[in-house]
Structure formats: C-alpha cells, structure tokens
Amino acid sequence: MRVSGVMAGSLLGQDSGSTAAVTVIKRALELESESRYPQALVCYQEGIDMLLQVLKGTKDVTKKCNLRKRISDYMDRAENIKKYLDQEKEAGKYHKQIKIEENATGFSYESLFQEYLNETVTEVWIEDPYIRHTHQLYNFLRFCEMLVKRPCKIKTIHLLTSLDEGSGKEQQSSGLEEIRASLRNHGVQLELEYSSLIHDREIRFNNGWMIKIGRGLDYFKKPQSRFSLGYCDFDLRPCHETTVDIFHNKHTQKI
C-alpha cells in the first residue's frame, strides 16, 4: 500500500483548540508511513472526530472551507486503509501484535477482545494447556461470562486443555463441569477435550479472528489483597509481560 505525503502541520492555525487534533493526525501519518495500518486507522478516526469538533467552533468561512477539505482528505485516507485491511483479512494476511508490558493495566478480556466480537460469533475454540488451578478456572469462567454477555450469540464453546494428573485433578474436573452446567443454563454448549500434547495457546472465533496470547488466559498477576483495586475490575489488574498476536482468516474453524 503506497502512502502519499500530506502535511498535518498546515492543517489549521495555531489556536490551542486544534493542537490535540494536529498531534493525533500527525501520529496517524507517521504510523501510515511505517505501514502500521491498524494503529494508523485508529488515529485517523480519532483525529477526524476531533477535527469535526474544531469545525463546529470555527466561524471564519475561509478556514471552515479549508478545514472541510482537510477532513475530507483524511477520511479518504482512513477509508483506503480500511479497504486495504479488509483485503488483507480476506487473503488471510492480517496480523496485529500487542505487547503487554510487565505490570501494565487496561487489558481485561473485554478490553482485549471486544473489537473482535460481534453478532456473527456463535462458536469459539480455546486451546490452553493451563486451565487447571482455581485462578485459571476463574479466568476461563470470566472469559465465558464475557462471551455470553457480549453482542455475539454464542452457541458452542470448545475447550482443549491438559488434564491435571496431580492432586488438583478432581478440582479441575468438578470446576469445568460446574462451568458447563452454568453455560447450559444460558443456552451455550461447552465441549471439553483433554490432551497431554497441547502446548499452543490460541483462541479462534468463527467470524475469522484468531488471537494467540503468549501466556494464554493466565496473564494477570495475583492481586495485592482481597480489597485492592483490580481484585474485581480486571482493567485495573496488573499483568505479566506477554505478547498478543491477532490474525484473521475468514475460514477459521476447528483444526
């Protein structure tokens, strides 16, 4: 995808109200020039919204005309990026990477997955070898809760994990059975499968999105106490360092 230069600096005057918009648009141009198209698209969309607010407060006719032209140009650039990303998705070439730093916050399941969940999602496949211990079972339960309450219309969840062969075997089995029964009450079928050979961690939705998290669902740190921020709201829970790779393939299905 070729990028033609457009200077954000000539976008507006020097009034303080336009400073933030110029900064965001400049960032979008930089990201686009670096071929970081998903991030560039987000910045363009944010910048355009800010420019529209500036336009509402602009009285000078000439400035309004120039600003409308700039907004139109940036909307065209954003639309071209969106079309390019859609083509990449269709070709199965889409890849986005998110790096979660040590102790970072703001990465609850809702924050991480909401972009990829919509009403077309009816089936999910989770491969994670470590859905064994109590906190890991709660992580899986929390992920299921998100799927049930999001706009998607989940019918089936497939979980492939490893079997705890130690003292936690009964707890793992009974915990997953309780989750299965609870999901059934919400009209969702949980299909369980165990494998001692599983190592990869990935989540696939039947709308084509595939998310691979280095640590699987278990990337949250233990809370400092039962009454510390982040104990309930996982957007406030510090994370372990990990990497999230996001792919798209319209033919995503169980492998």
Coordinates of C-alpha atoms in Angstrom, one line a residue:
M1 CA 0.0 0.0 0.0
R2 CA 1.6 3.3 -1.1
V3 CA 1.4 6.4 1.0
S4 CA 1.3 9.9 -0.4
G5 CA 2.5 12.7 1.8
V6 CA 0.1 15.2 3.4
M7 CA 1.3 17.6 6.0
A8 CA -0.7 17.8 9.1
G9 CA 1.1 21.0 10.2
S10 CA -0.6 23.1 7.6
L11 CA -4.0 21.7 8.6
L12 CA -5.1 24.6 11.0
G13 CA -4.0 27.8 12.6
Q14 CA -2.2 27.9 15.9
D15 CA -5.2 28.2 18.1
S16 CA -5.0 26.0 21.2
G17 CA -8.2 24.1 20.3
S18 CA -6.7 22.5 17.3
T19 CA -3.4 21.4 18.9
A20 CA -4.6 18.0 20.0
A21 CA -6.2 17.2 16.7
V22 CA -3.0 18.1 14.8
T23 CA -1.0 15.9 17.1
V24 CA -3.2 12.9 16.6
I25 CA -3.3 13.4 12.8
K26 CA 0.5 13.7 12.7
R27 CA 0.7 10.4 14.6
A28 CA -1.7 8.8 12.1
L29 CA 0.5 10.0 9.2
E30 CA 3.6 8.6 10.9
L31 CA 2.0 5.2 11.6
E32 CA 0.8 5.0 8.0
S33 CA 4.3 5.8 6.6
E34 CA 5.6 3.0 8.8
S35 CA 2.9 0.6 7.4
R36 CA 1.4 0.2 10.8
Y37 CA -2.1 0.4 9.3
P38 CA -4.4 -0.8 12.1
Q39 CA -2.9 1.7 14.5
A40 CA -3.0 4.4 11.8
L41 CA -6.7 3.8 11.2
V42 CA -7.5 4.2 14.9
C43 CA -5.6 7.5 15.0
Y44 CA -7.2 8.8 11.8
Q45 CA -10.7 8.0 13.2
E46 CA -9.9 9.7 16.5
G47 CA -8.3 12.7 14.7
I48 CA -11.2 13.2 12.4
D49 CA -13.6 13.2 15.3
M50 CA -11.6 15.9 16.9
L51 CA -11.4 17.9 13.7
L52 CA -15.1 17.8 13.3
Q53 CA -15.4 19.3 16.8
V54 CA -13.0 22.1 15.8
L55 CA -15.0 22.7 12.6
K56 CA -18.2 23.3 14.7
G57 CA -16.4 26.1 16.6
T58 CA -14.9 27.7 13.6
K59 CA -16.6 30.9 12.4
D60 CA -14.3 32.1 9.6
V61 CA -15.7 31.0 6.3
T62 CA -12.4 30.5 4.6
K63 CA -11.0 28.5 7.5
K64 CA -14.1 26.3 7.5
C65 CA -13.8 25.6 3.8
N66 CA -10.1 24.6 4.2
L67 CA -10.9 22.5 7.2
R68 CA -13.7 20.7 5.4
K69 CA -11.2 19.9 2.6
R70 CA -8.6 18.5 5.1
I71 CA -11.2 16.4 6.9
S72 CA -12.4 15.0 3.6
D73 CA -8.7 14.1 2.7
Y74 CA -8.2 12.3 5.9
M75 CA -11.5 10.5 5.7
D76 CA -10.4 9.3 2.2
R77 CA -7.1 8.1 3.7
A78 CA -8.8 6.3 6.5
E79 CA -11.2 4.6 4.1
N80 CA -8.3 3.5 1.9
I81 CA -6.6 1.9 4.9
K82 CA -9.8 0.2 5.9
K83 CA -10.2 -1.3 2.4
Y84 CA -6.6 -2.4 2.4
L85 CA -7.0 -4.1 5.8
D86 CA -10.3 -5.8 4.7
Q87 CA -8.4 -7.2 1.6
E88 CA -5.6 -8.4 3.9
K89 CA -8.3 -10.2 6.1
E90 CA -9.8 -11.8 3.1
A91 CA -6.4 -13.1 1.9
G92 CA -5.6 -14.3 5.4
K93 CA -2.6 -12.0 5.7
Y94 CA -3.8 -9.7 8.5
H95 CA -1.6 -9.6 11.6
K96 CA -1.6 -7.2 14.5
Q97 CA 0.6 -7.5 17.6
I98 CA 0.0 -6.1 21.0
K99 CA 2.8 -6.1 23.6
I100 CA 1.6 -6.1 27.2
E101 CA 4.3 -4.8 29.4
E102 CA 5.1 -6.0 32.9
N103 CA 2.6 -4.5 35.4
A104 CA 0.6 -2.9 32.6
T105 CA -3.1 -2.4 33.2
G106 CA -6.1 -1.9 31.0
F107 CA -6.1 -5.4 29.5
S108 CA -9.2 -7.1 30.8
Y109 CA -10.7 -9.7 28.5
E110 CA -13.4 -7.2 27.5
S111 CA -10.8 -4.6 26.5
L112 CA -8.7 -7.1 24.6
F113 CA -11.4 -9.0 22.8
Q114 CA -14.3 -6.6 22.3
E115 CA -13.0 -5.4 18.9
Y116 CA -13.4 -8.9 17.5
L117 CA -16.7 -9.9 18.9
N118 CA -20.0 -9.2 17.1
E119 CA -23.4 -10.8 16.5
T120 CA -21.9 -13.2 13.9
V121 CA -19.8 -15.0 16.5
T122 CA -21.6 -18.2 17.5
E123 CA -18.7 -20.6 18.1
V124 CA -15.4 -20.3 19.9
W125 CA -12.4 -22.6 20.2
I126 CA -9.9 -22.2 23.1
E127 CA -6.7 -24.1 23.3
D128 CA -4.9 -23.5 26.6
P129 CA -3.0 -26.2 28.4
Y130 CA -3.3 -24.5 31.8
I131 CA -7.0 -24.4 32.8
R132 CA -6.3 -26.4 35.9
H133 CA -5.8 -24.4 39.2
T134 CA -8.5 -22.3 40.9
H135 CA -7.5 -19.0 39.5
Q136 CA -7.1 -20.5 36.0
L137 CA -10.7 -21.9 36.2
Y138 CA -11.9 -18.5 37.3
N139 CA -10.1 -16.9 34.3
F140 CA -11.9 -19.3 31.9
L141 CA -15.2 -18.6 33.7
R142 CA -14.6 -14.9 33.3
F143 CA -13.9 -15.4 29.6
C144 CA -17.1 -17.3 29.2
E145 CA -19.1 -14.6 31.0
M146 CA -17.7 -12.1 28.5
L147 CA -18.8 -14.2 25.6
V148 CA -22.3 -14.7 27.0
K149 CA -22.9 -11.0 27.7
R150 CA -21.3 -9.5 24.6
P151 CA -23.3 -8.8 21.4
C152 CA -22.3 -12.2 20.0
K153 CA -24.8 -15.1 20.0
I154 CA -22.6 -17.9 21.4
K155 CA -24.0 -21.4 20.9
T156 CA -20.9 -23.6 21.4
I157 CA -17.5 -23.2 23.2
H158 CA -14.8 -25.7 22.6
L159 CA -12.1 -26.0 25.2
L160 CA -8.9 -28.1 24.6
T161 CA -6.7 -28.2 27.7
S162 CA -4.4 -30.6 29.5
L163 CA -5.5 -32.9 32.4
D164 CA -4.2 -32.2 35.8
E165 CA -2.7 -35.6 36.8
G166 CA -1.9 -34.5 40.4
S167 CA -3.9 -33.6 43.4
G168 CA -5.9 -30.9 41.5
K169 CA -7.4 -33.4 39.1
E170 CA -10.8 -33.6 41.0
Q171 CA -10.9 -29.8 41.4
Q172 CA -10.3 -29.2 37.7
S173 CA -12.9 -31.8 36.6
S174 CA -15.6 -30.6 39.0
G175 CA -14.9 -26.9 38.2
L176 CA -15.2 -27.4 34.5
E177 CA -18.4 -29.4 34.9
E178 CA -19.9 -26.6 37.0
I179 CA -19.0 -24.1 34.3
R180 CA -20.5 -26.5 31.7
A181 CA -23.8 -26.7 33.6
S182 CA -23.9 -22.9 34.1
L183 CA -23.3 -22.3 30.4
R184 CA -26.1 -24.8 29.6
N185 CA -28.5 -22.7 31.6
H186 CA -27.6 -19.8 29.2
G187 CA -28.2 -21.9 26.1
V188 CA -24.5 -22.5 25.5
Q189 CA -22.8 -25.9 25.0
L190 CA -19.3 -26.4 26.4
E191 CA -17.3 -29.1 24.6
L192 CA -14.4 -30.4 26.7
E193 CA -11.4 -32.2 25.4
Y194 CA -8.1 -33.1 27.1
S195 CA -4.7 -33.6 25.6
S196 CA -1.2 -34.2 27.1
L197 CA 0.4 -33.0 23.9
I198 CA -1.1 -29.5 23.8
H199 CA 1.4 -26.6 24.1
D200 CA 0.0 -23.8 21.9
R201 CA -2.3 -21.2 23.3
E202 CA -4.9 -19.7 20.9
I203 CA -8.5 -18.6 20.7
R204 CA -10.5 -18.7 17.5
F205 CA -13.8 -17.2 16.7
N206 CA -16.0 -18.4 13.8
N207 CA -16.1 -14.9 12.3
G208 CA -12.4 -15.4 11.3
W209 CA -10.5 -13.9 14.1
M210 CA -7.6 -15.8 15.8
I211 CA -5.9 -14.5 18.9
K212 CA -2.7 -16.0 20.3
I213 CA -1.6 -14.9 23.8
G214 CA 1.8 -15.9 24.9
R215 CA 0.6 -16.8 28.4
G216 CA -2.9 -17.9 27.3
L217 CA -5.7 -16.6 29.5
D218 CA -3.4 -16.6 32.6
Y219 CA -1.7 -13.3 32.1
F220 CA -3.0 -11.4 35.2
K221 CA -0.9 -11.0 38.3
K222 CA -2.2 -12.0 41.7
P223 CA -3.9 -9.1 43.5
Q224 CA -2.1 -7.5 46.4
S225 CA -5.0 -8.2 48.7
R226 CA -8.7 -9.1 48.6
F227 CA -9.5 -5.4 49.0
S228 CA -7.1 -3.9 46.5
L229 CA -8.1 -2.2 43.2
G230 CA -8.1 -4.7 40.4
Y231 CA -9.4 -7.6 42.5
C232 CA -12.8 -7.3 40.8
D233 CA -12.2 -5.0 37.8
F234 CA -9.5 -6.7 35.7
D235 CA -8.8 -3.5 33.7
L236 CA -7.1 -2.4 36.9
R237 CA -5.3 -5.7 37.5
P238 CA -1.5 -5.6 36.7
C239 CA -0.4 -8.0 34.1
H240 CA 2.6 -10.2 33.4
E241 CA 4.6 -9.3 30.4
T242 CA 3.3 -11.1 27.3
T243 CA 2.6 -10.7 23.6
V244 CA -0.8 -10.9 21.8
D245 CA -0.8 -11.8 18.1
I246 CA -4.0 -11.3 16.2
F247 CA -4.8 -12.8 12.8
H248 CA -7.7 -13.0 10.5
N249 CA -8.9 -15.8 8.3
K250 CA -12.5 -16.0 7.1
H251 CA -12.3 -19.8 7.1
T252 CA -11.4 -20.1 10.8
Q253 CA -12.7 -23.4 12.1
K254 CA -11.6 -26.2 14.4
I255 CA -8.3 -27.7 13.3

